[in-house]
Short mmCIF file of C-alpha atoms in Angstrom, two decimals:
data_model
loop_
_atom_site.label_atom_id
_atom_site.label_comp_id
_atom_site.label_asym_id
_atom_site.label_seq_id
_atom_site.Cartn_x
_atom_site.Cartn_y
_atom_site.Cartn_z
CA MET A 1 113.75 143.46 181.46
CA LYS A 2 114.67 144.15 177.65
CA ILE A 3 111.92 142.81 175.28
CA ASP A 4 113.19 141.64 172.23
CA PHE A 5 111.38 142.63 169.32
CA VAL A 6 113.19 140.43 167.00
CA ILE A 7 114.45 137.02 167.23
CA ASP A 8 116.31 134.76 164.63
CA PHE A 9 114.64 131.75 162.95
CA GLY A 10 116.50 129.23 164.97
CA ASP A 11 115.87 131.03 168.11
CA SER A 12 113.93 128.65 170.90
CA ARG A 13 111.58 131.11 171.80
CA ALA A 14 109.78 130.86 168.84
CA ASP A 15 106.39 129.84 169.89
CA LEU A 16 102.86 131.21 168.94
CA ALA A 17 102.62 133.36 171.38
CA ARG A 18 105.56 135.28 170.29
CA THR A 19 105.96 134.80 166.34
CA GLY A 20 102.46 133.72 165.43
CA GLY A 21 101.38 130.69 164.05
CA LYS A 22 103.65 130.47 160.51
CA GLY A 23 106.47 131.89 162.75
CA ALA A 24 106.66 129.42 165.01
CA SER A 25 106.60 126.54 162.47
CA LEU A 26 109.28 128.00 160.18
CA SER A 27 111.77 127.78 163.11
CA ARG A 28 110.12 124.57 164.29
CA LEU A 29 111.04 123.02 160.52
CA ILE A 30 114.59 125.16 160.76
CA ARG A 31 115.57 123.84 163.95
CA ALA A 32 114.94 120.18 162.68
CA GLY A 33 117.21 120.42 159.77
CA LEU A 34 114.34 120.96 156.64
CA PRO A 35 115.66 123.37 153.89
CA VAL A 36 114.12 126.90 155.07
CA PRO A 37 115.10 130.12 153.64
CA GLY A 38 116.93 132.17 156.45
CA GLY A 39 115.34 135.69 157.80
CA PHE A 40 114.17 136.95 161.40
CA HIS A 41 110.75 137.19 163.15
CA ILE A 42 109.23 140.49 164.63
CA THR A 43 107.45 139.30 167.82
CA THR A 44 103.91 140.05 168.98
CA SER A 45 105.37 142.52 171.60
CA ALA A 46 106.09 144.78 168.33
CA TYR A 47 103.10 144.45 167.13
CA GLU A 48 101.57 145.46 170.89
CA ALA A 49 104.43 148.31 171.09
CA PHE A 50 102.88 150.00 168.00
CA VAL A 51 99.57 149.56 169.01
CA GLU A 52 100.10 150.88 172.12
CA ARG A 53 102.21 154.04 170.96
CA ASN A 54 99.96 154.98 168.46
CA GLY A 55 96.93 154.30 170.57
CA LEU A 56 94.94 152.14 167.94
CA ALA A 57 93.69 149.64 170.75
CA GLN A 58 90.36 152.09 171.34
CA GLN A 59 89.79 152.68 167.41
CA ILE A 60 90.37 149.24 166.67
CA GLU A 61 87.36 147.99 169.69
CA ALA A 62 85.15 151.04 168.04
CA ALA A 63 85.64 149.84 164.72
CA LEU A 64 84.56 146.00 165.80
CA HIS A 65 81.40 147.06 168.20
CA ALA A 66 79.65 148.10 164.99
CA VAL A 67 80.46 144.70 162.81
CA ASP A 68 77.33 142.81 162.00
CA HIS A 69 78.51 139.42 161.54
CA THR A 70 75.69 138.47 159.50
CA ASP A 71 76.61 141.35 157.12
CA PRO A 72 79.71 140.99 155.28
CA VAL A 73 79.76 145.11 154.40
CA SER A 74 79.84 145.93 157.97
CA ALA A 75 83.19 144.01 158.10
CA GLU A 76 84.71 145.67 155.33
CA SER A 77 83.68 148.94 156.42
CA ALA A 78 85.41 148.17 159.99
CA SER A 79 88.67 146.50 158.41
CA LYS A 80 89.15 149.57 156.18
CA SER A 81 89.12 151.94 159.27
CA ILE A 82 91.44 150.04 160.93
CA ARG A 83 93.97 149.31 158.04
CA ASN A 84 93.58 153.48 157.35
CA VAL A 85 94.80 154.67 161.52
CA PHE A 86 97.63 151.50 160.98
CA GLY A 87 98.58 152.88 157.86
CA ARG A 88 98.87 156.45 159.08
CA ALA A 89 100.62 155.46 162.38
CA ALA A 90 104.43 155.36 162.77
CA ILE A 91 106.78 152.58 164.05
CA PRO A 92 108.20 153.91 167.32
CA ALA A 93 112.01 154.46 166.38
CA ALA A 94 113.76 151.91 168.46
CA LEU A 95 111.53 149.26 166.94
CA ALA A 96 112.21 150.43 163.35
CA SER A 97 115.72 150.37 164.37
CA GLU A 98 116.24 147.09 165.40
CA ILE A 99 113.84 145.41 162.34
CA VAL A 100 116.27 147.45 159.89
CA GLU A 101 119.55 145.95 161.61
CA ALA A 102 118.22 143.08 161.26
CA TYR A 103 117.20 143.38 157.99
CA ALA A 104 120.59 144.75 157.51
CA SER A 105 122.10 141.31 158.54
CA LEU A 106 120.50 139.41 155.99
CA PRO A 107 123.49 138.02 153.27
CA GLY A 108 123.70 140.60 150.22
CA LYS A 109 123.15 144.06 149.86
CA ASP A 110 119.05 145.25 150.19
CA PRO A 111 118.43 141.40 149.98
CA ALA A 112 114.80 140.92 148.24
CA VAL A 113 112.51 139.59 151.13
CA ALA A 114 109.27 137.94 151.61
CA VAL A 115 107.14 139.83 154.27
CA ARG A 116 104.69 137.33 155.79
CA SER A 117 102.07 138.19 158.57
CA SER A 118 102.05 135.55 160.84
CA ALA A 119 98.98 135.62 163.59
CA SER A 120 98.92 134.65 167.36
CA THR A 121 95.77 132.24 166.04
CA GLU A 122 96.33 130.97 162.48
CA ASP A 123 97.61 127.69 161.46
CA LEU A 124 96.13 125.62 164.58
CA PRO A 125 94.97 122.13 164.10
CA GLY A 126 91.28 123.43 164.06
CA ALA A 127 91.31 126.89 162.24
CA SER A 128 94.24 127.77 159.69
CA PHE A 129 93.27 131.21 158.85
CA ALA A 130 95.21 130.27 155.19
CA GLY A 131 94.66 133.67 153.47
CA GLN A 132 93.19 135.68 156.09
CA GLN A 133 96.34 138.18 156.56
CA GLU A 134 98.68 139.30 154.04
CA THR A 135 102.10 138.54 152.44
CA TYR A 136 104.44 140.79 150.64
CA LEU A 137 106.89 139.40 148.09
CA ASN A 138 110.16 140.63 146.50
CA VAL A 139 110.96 143.89 149.06
CA SER A 140 114.17 144.90 148.92
CA GLY A 141 115.29 147.81 151.08
CA PRO A 142 114.43 148.90 154.74
CA SER A 143 112.16 151.61 154.28
CA LYS A 144 110.24 149.37 152.05
CA VAL A 145 110.75 146.15 154.71
CA LEU A 146 109.24 148.96 157.30
CA ASP A 147 106.30 149.73 155.10
CA ALA A 148 105.13 146.08 154.44
CA VAL A 149 105.37 145.12 158.27
CA LYS A 150 102.80 147.37 158.90
CA LYS A 151 100.85 146.61 156.21
CA CYS A 152 101.22 142.64 157.56
CA TRP A 153 100.07 144.29 161.04
CA GLY A 154 97.33 145.96 159.58
CA SER A 155 96.11 142.54 157.79
CA LEU A 156 95.56 141.18 161.14
CA TRP A 157 91.78 143.10 160.69
CA THR A 158 91.05 142.37 157.26
CA ALA A 159 87.06 141.89 156.87
CA ARG A 160 87.81 138.00 156.02
CA ALA A 161 89.99 137.73 159.31
CA ILE A 162 87.23 139.46 161.08
CA THR A 163 84.43 137.21 159.97
CA TYR A 164 86.45 133.67 160.15
CA ARG A 165 87.34 134.78 163.90
CA ALA A 166 83.82 135.52 164.76
CA GLU A 167 82.85 132.30 163.22
CA GLN A 168 85.67 130.21 165.13
CA GLU A 169 84.37 132.30 168.48
CA ILE A 170 88.03 133.75 168.91
CA ASP A 171 88.24 136.65 171.13
CA PRO A 172 89.70 139.56 168.92
CA ALA A 173 91.12 141.17 172.33
CA ASN A 174 93.44 137.56 172.33
CA VAL A 175 94.85 138.22 168.76
CA GLN A 176 98.51 139.50 168.43
CA MET A 177 100.17 140.02 164.68
CA ALA A 178 103.83 138.75 164.46
CA VAL A 179 105.87 138.99 161.23
CA VAL A 180 108.19 136.81 159.29
CA VAL A 181 110.84 138.35 157.04
CA GLN A 182 112.42 135.44 155.05
CA LEU A 183 114.79 135.59 152.00
CA LEU A 184 113.01 135.17 149.24
CA VAL A 185 113.56 132.04 146.68
CA PRO A 186 114.55 133.12 143.44
CA ALA A 187 112.39 130.04 142.63
CA GLU A 188 112.27 128.23 138.80
CA VAL A 189 109.30 126.03 139.87
CA ALA A 190 106.92 126.30 143.11
CA GLY A 191 103.93 124.79 144.56
CA ILE A 192 102.47 122.88 147.51
CA LEU A 193 102.85 119.95 149.11
CA PHE A 194 99.62 117.77 150.54
CA THR A 195 101.00 114.83 153.16
CA VAL A 196 97.27 113.23 152.51
CA ASN A 197 95.30 113.22 149.42
CA PRO A 198 93.00 115.85 150.09
CA LEU A 199 90.58 114.51 147.72
CA ASN A 200 89.84 111.08 149.16
CA GLY A 201 91.54 111.07 152.27
CA ASN A 202 94.31 108.52 151.32
CA GLN A 203 96.57 108.74 154.01
CA ASP A 204 99.11 106.60 151.82
CA GLU A 205 99.02 109.26 149.04
CA LEU A 206 100.80 112.61 148.90
CA VAL A 207 99.74 115.30 146.21
CA ILE A 208 101.64 117.90 144.49
CA ASN A 209 100.88 120.71 142.89
CA ALA A 210 103.47 122.32 140.69
CA SER A 211 104.09 125.47 138.44
CA TRP A 212 106.41 127.29 136.70
CA GLY A 213 108.01 131.02 138.70
CA LEU A 214 107.29 131.98 142.27
CA GLY A 215 104.30 130.07 144.26
CA GLU A 216 101.85 133.05 144.58
CA ALA A 217 100.32 132.14 141.21
CA VAL A 218 99.67 128.68 143.17
CA VAL A 219 98.71 129.30 146.33
CA SER A 220 95.88 132.24 145.20
CA GLY A 221 94.53 129.90 142.35
CA MET A 222 95.57 131.99 139.68
CA VAL A 223 96.91 129.24 137.29
CA THR A 224 95.96 125.30 136.84
CA PRO A 225 99.38 123.63 138.10
CA ASP A 226 100.20 120.16 137.37
CA THR A 227 99.00 117.49 139.86
CA ILE A 228 100.93 114.59 140.64
CA VAL A 229 99.76 111.71 142.41
CA ALA A 230 102.72 110.07 144.51
CA ALA A 231 103.10 106.79 147.01
CA LYS A 232 104.10 108.22 150.38
CA ASP A 233 106.43 104.92 151.25
CA SER A 234 108.06 105.06 148.18
CA GLY A 235 107.60 108.17 145.85
CA ARG A 236 106.16 106.36 143.09
CA VAL A 237 104.01 108.46 140.79
CA ILE A 238 100.29 107.01 140.62
CA SER A 239 99.05 109.45 138.43
CA ARG A 240 100.27 112.91 136.82
CA ASP A 241 97.72 115.61 135.31
CA THR A 242 100.05 118.10 133.40
CA ALA A 243 98.30 121.38 133.27
CA ASP A 244 98.09 123.94 130.57
CA LYS A 245 99.96 126.61 132.56
CA GLU A 246 99.09 129.86 131.11
CA VAL A 247 100.09 132.53 133.92
CA MET A 248 103.18 132.27 136.65
CA THR A 249 104.21 135.13 139.13
CA VAL A 250 107.73 136.55 138.47
CA ARG A 251 109.93 138.83 139.97
CA LEU A 252 109.93 142.71 138.95
CA ASN A 253 111.12 145.96 140.18
CA HIS A 254 111.14 145.49 143.90
CA ALA A 255 107.64 143.50 143.67
CA THR A 256 105.94 140.44 141.84
CA GLU A 257 103.95 140.58 138.17
CA LEU A 258 101.38 137.99 136.34
CA ARG A 259 102.98 137.58 133.34
CA ALA A 260 101.95 134.64 130.52
CA VAL A 261 104.08 131.74 130.80
CA PRO A 262 106.13 131.18 127.20
CA GLU A 263 104.26 128.69 124.66
CA ASN A 264 107.14 126.06 124.95
CA LEU A 265 106.71 125.75 128.53
CA ARG A 266 102.61 125.78 129.11
CA SER A 267 102.37 121.95 128.76
CA VAL A 268 105.55 121.08 129.83
CA PRO A 269 105.75 118.60 133.56
CA VAL A 270 107.49 121.13 135.98
CA LEU A 271 108.85 118.39 137.80
CA ASP A 272 110.68 115.15 136.85
CA GLU A 273 110.59 112.04 138.91
CA GLU A 274 114.03 112.88 140.77
CA GLY A 275 111.79 116.04 141.72
CA ILE A 276 108.90 114.61 143.10
CA ALA A 277 110.57 111.55 144.84
CA GLU A 278 112.92 114.47 146.70
CA LEU A 279 109.81 116.36 147.81
CA VAL A 280 108.08 113.22 149.30
CA ASP A 281 110.65 112.93 151.31
CA LEU A 282 110.97 116.25 152.42
CA GLY A 283 106.78 115.62 152.78
CA VAL A 284 107.09 112.40 155.10
CA ARG A 285 109.87 113.86 157.12
CA ILE A 286 107.57 117.09 157.59
CA GLU A 287 104.63 114.65 158.48
CA ALA A 288 106.30 112.93 160.67
CA LEU A 289 108.04 116.24 162.94
CA TYR A 290 104.15 117.27 163.21
CA GLY A 291 102.49 113.76 163.77
CA MET A 292 99.80 115.01 161.37
CA PRO A 293 98.87 115.85 158.03
CA MET A 294 100.30 119.00 156.60
CA ASP A 295 99.86 121.48 154.19
CA ILE A 296 103.58 122.54 152.58
CA GLU A 297 104.50 125.41 150.32
CA TRP A 298 107.78 124.69 148.63
CA ALA A 299 110.04 126.34 146.29
CA LEU A 300 112.77 124.94 143.86
CA CYS A 301 115.62 127.01 142.20
CA ASP A 302 119.01 125.84 141.40
CA SER A 303 117.97 122.53 142.02
CA ALA A 304 117.80 123.01 145.40
CA PHE A 305 114.30 122.63 147.24
CA SER A 306 113.16 125.26 149.76
CA ILE A 307 110.35 125.36 152.61
CA VAL A 308 108.76 128.32 152.75
CA GLN A 309 105.84 127.41 154.85
CA ALA A 310 104.06 124.16 156.68
CA ARG A 311 100.51 124.20 157.80
CA PRO A 312 98.21 121.37 159.46
CA ILE A 313 95.24 120.30 157.28
CA THR A 314 92.58 121.68 159.25
CA ALA A 315 89.55 118.94 157.01
CA VAL A 316 90.89 115.52 155.89
CA PRO A 317 87.95 113.77 154.63
CA ALA A 318 87.12 110.33 155.45
CA SER A 319 89.41 107.97 153.33
CA GLU A 320 87.22 107.12 150.21
CA GLU A 321 87.48 103.04 150.94
CA PHE A 322 85.17 104.13 154.11
CA ARG A 323 82.97 106.83 152.58
CA PRO A 324 79.20 105.87 152.83
CA VAL A 325 77.51 105.83 149.26
CA ASP A 326 73.76 106.09 149.76
CA TRP A 327 72.02 105.91 146.84
CA ARG A 328 68.53 106.18 148.18
CA LEU A 329 65.75 108.10 146.86
CA PRO A 330 64.39 111.15 148.46
CA SER A 331 60.70 110.69 150.70
CA GLY A 332 57.83 110.67 148.42
CA ALA A 333 59.97 109.89 145.27
CA TYR A 334 60.16 106.21 143.48
CA VAL A 335 61.02 106.95 140.23
CA ALA A 336 64.67 108.67 139.25
CA MET A 337 65.70 109.63 135.41
CA ARG A 338 68.97 110.48 133.77
CA ASN A 339 67.45 112.28 130.18
CA ASN A 340 67.24 115.89 128.66
CA ILE A 341 69.04 118.41 130.19
CA VAL A 342 70.25 116.30 133.33
CA GLU A 343 72.48 114.71 131.12
CA LEU A 344 74.16 118.33 130.98
CA MET A 345 74.65 117.68 134.98
CA ALA A 346 77.08 115.08 134.35
CA ASP A 347 79.12 115.41 137.82
CA PRO A 348 78.01 115.56 141.82
CA LEU A 349 76.39 119.06 142.45
CA THR A 350 78.41 121.60 143.89
CA PRO A 351 76.65 122.68 147.27
CA LEU A 352 76.33 126.19 145.44
CA PHE A 353 74.51 124.54 142.62
CA ALA A 354 72.60 122.57 145.02
CA THR A 355 71.39 125.71 147.15
CA LEU A 356 71.02 128.35 143.97
CA GLY A 357 70.77 126.54 140.87
CA LEU A 358 68.36 123.60 141.57
CA HIS A 359 66.19 125.92 143.06
CA SER A 360 66.14 128.68 140.08
CA VAL A 361 65.52 125.28 137.58
CA ASN A 362 62.58 123.31 139.79
CA ALA A 363 61.00 127.03 139.82
CA SER A 364 61.28 127.68 136.39
CA MET A 365 60.45 124.52 135.33
CA ASN A 366 56.94 124.34 137.47
CA ASN A 367 56.10 127.63 135.56
CA LEU A 368 56.79 126.00 132.68
CA LEU A 369 54.50 122.97 133.30
CA LEU A 370 51.81 125.40 134.66
CA GLN A 371 52.08 126.96 130.93
CA PHE A 372 51.52 123.81 129.38
CA PHE A 373 48.65 122.36 131.47
CA GLY A 374 47.18 125.55 133.44
CA ARG A 375 47.47 123.75 136.75
CA ARG A 376 50.07 122.57 139.11
CA GLY A 377 50.31 119.05 140.20
CA ILE A 378 50.91 117.47 137.35
CA ALA A 379 54.14 116.57 138.30
CA PRO A 380 56.47 116.20 141.14
CA GLU A 381 56.79 120.01 142.91
CA GLU A 382 61.00 119.43 142.37
CA PRO A 383 60.72 118.02 138.68
CA ILE A 384 64.86 117.56 139.57
CA ILE A 385 66.33 115.82 142.60
CA THR A 386 69.56 114.71 144.05
CA VAL A 387 70.72 111.28 144.74
CA ASN A 388 74.17 110.87 146.41
CA GLN A 389 74.71 114.80 144.99
CA TYR A 390 73.84 113.60 141.25
CA ALA A 391 71.21 115.19 139.05
CA TYR A 392 68.21 113.21 138.43
CA TYR A 393 64.58 114.01 136.89
CA ASN A 394 61.59 113.05 139.36
CA GLY A 395 59.93 110.58 137.40
CA SER A 396 57.18 109.91 140.69
CA ILE A 397 53.90 110.93 138.42
CA ARG A 398 50.52 109.63 139.30
CA PRO A 399 48.55 107.44 137.02
CA GLY A 400 45.63 110.47 136.53
CA PRO A 401 48.57 112.75 135.95
CA MET A 402 50.71 110.74 133.48
CA PHE A 403 47.45 109.70 131.28
CA ARG A 404 46.94 114.29 131.31
CA ILE A 405 50.61 114.42 130.06
CA MET A 406 50.34 111.49 127.59
CA PHE A 407 46.76 112.97 126.42
CA GLU A 408 48.03 116.59 125.76
CA SER A 409 51.41 115.68 124.45
CA VAL A 410 50.44 116.37 120.70
CA SER A 411 49.10 119.78 121.32
CA ILE A 412 52.23 120.74 123.20
CA ALA A 413 54.39 119.53 120.95
CA ARG A 414 52.21 121.37 118.10
CA ARG A 415 52.88 124.75 120.35
CA MET A 416 56.52 124.13 121.19
CA PHE A 417 57.33 124.61 117.00
CA ASN A 418 55.08 127.32 116.52
CA ARG A 419 56.81 130.07 115.88
CA PRO A 420 59.26 129.66 118.67
CA VAL A 421 61.86 132.21 117.77
CA GLU A 422 58.95 135.09 117.49
CA ARG A 423 57.97 134.15 121.27
CA TRP A 424 61.80 134.55 121.90
CA THR A 425 61.91 137.81 120.46
CA ARG A 426 58.78 139.70 121.82
CA ALA A 427 58.62 137.77 125.18
CA GLY A 428 61.44 136.17 126.34
CA ARG A 429 64.62 137.80 125.82
CA PRO A 430 63.12 141.17 126.67
CA ALA A 431 61.79 139.73 129.91
CA TYR A 432 65.39 138.15 130.75
CA LEU A 433 66.95 141.58 129.38
CA ALA A 434 64.46 143.84 132.06
CA THR A 435 65.58 141.36 134.97
CA ILE A 436 69.30 141.97 134.75
CA ASP A 437 69.07 145.72 134.03
CA ARG A 438 66.72 145.50 137.37
CA TRP A 439 69.56 143.68 139.40
CA GLU A 440 72.54 145.91 137.93
CA ASN A 441 70.76 149.21 138.91
CA SER A 442 69.70 148.02 142.72
CA PRO A 443 72.17 149.20 145.35
CA TRP A 444 74.28 146.14 145.61
CA PRO A 445 76.79 147.08 147.71
CA THR A 446 74.89 148.19 150.63
CA SER A 447 72.46 144.34 150.13
CA SER A 448 72.44 142.10 152.87
CA SER A 449 73.82 138.31 151.50
CA MET A 450 70.36 137.22 151.70
CA GLU A 451 69.38 139.99 149.30
CA LEU A 452 72.27 138.85 146.82
CA LEU A 453 71.10 135.21 146.99
CA THR A 454 67.69 136.34 145.97
CA GLY A 455 68.97 138.64 143.34
CA ALA A 456 71.03 135.57 142.02
CA ARG A 457 67.93 133.16 141.85
CA ALA A 458 65.88 135.81 140.21
CA LEU A 459 68.59 135.97 137.42
CA SER A 460 68.87 132.14 137.21
CA GLU A 461 64.83 131.61 137.06
CA ALA A 462 64.58 134.75 134.61
CA ALA A 463 67.23 133.09 132.23
CA ILE A 464 65.50 129.83 132.81
CA ASP A 465 62.07 131.48 132.01
CA ALA A 466 63.27 133.15 128.74
CA TYR A 467 64.65 129.59 127.46
CA GLY A 468 60.71 128.06 128.03
CA SER A 469 59.56 130.94 125.81
CA LEU A 470 60.77 128.96 123.20
CA VAL A 471 59.07 126.01 123.97
CA SER A 472 55.70 127.09 125.33
CA GLY A 473 53.00 129.03 123.29
#
């Protein structure tokens, strides 16, 4: 029985097992009559044949066996080892011939294509794997296509993908890689369409991100795109934020390049209301086809939209109108205030700052209070607390310490204004620079993630301590 290593986009056999999540989705779209650029799939059977012919399975297993999933460096090392052996391996002649023949059947001489990884475990409702594997744009010529296909196969084993599969408890022995070869849309404008508002969970709104050039700059976060919120039922624009779009991805010599957006286009909206309405219609059709909220990549060329990818949105927040709001104070606190440096933290704290920054601020403020009063316990152990993710001063001070603060405030103020520049020059700045020098010279590539977190906290605390030298004697 002949195994088809290459099948057409419209082939009914294009499913998750044969063509991976991305490939299966594109075929579903094209069979539903949606505007998808033409191309073909290189199936998971081709990947398996490549691995078997070159005896790569044992090398993959050995590299993965050495991975400690609590140590990101070990995943990077395994990925580098696997991808190196993939790079040295040869594509079997019969398989290479079938790929080249399919490429030659595309319109034009050596047409520019996008060569996209499509793993059998990606774009699933519960695990998207977005950004875990590789895409190569503006690939032209048979040898370049074959080289890009091999790189896509190797990208099944990026450190990010290895770690993510471990987190999702996916057995690496059960994953294969298909590849999508798709005619490249020479996009004038491109972006992403979410068929539900990803910020507030509103099911009646779509959100469009759009920028000049190919979509790579938007997808990779290299440009701040225009953001349009539109009503799903009518296409009416609810809000529009036109960004200062500094860069765009352009085609250049069989590759792509990030270039500056011309000054006269940077602050110009990239989509008019007619284009927005057409995108909304496409988004509604695609969501109806899948029966769930979708994340869609699109491109616009010569006034025609193309859909180049569609995947389920795996994490939709609860609709904002039903989201619980909890303004209760933390246990033990009875007064919260927003003044002084807390006013600089006007927005809700990010999870990273709540984990890293807040710890450093509180540790350094306790050090400062110790310098002022000579002992701990004058103020709460956590001078800054969070209420509903916002930062507040913890004003829960007992009467005794409050009188102590009032009594000593005059002498503290006198010390604060007594030669602060000298204290900064002689103590604060040298201590901060010494901390930076110590961590810059530490062997961070072999450090654990906990050691790196400790170093980041040390630098943050040193910066605040250095500031404290200005106000303490």
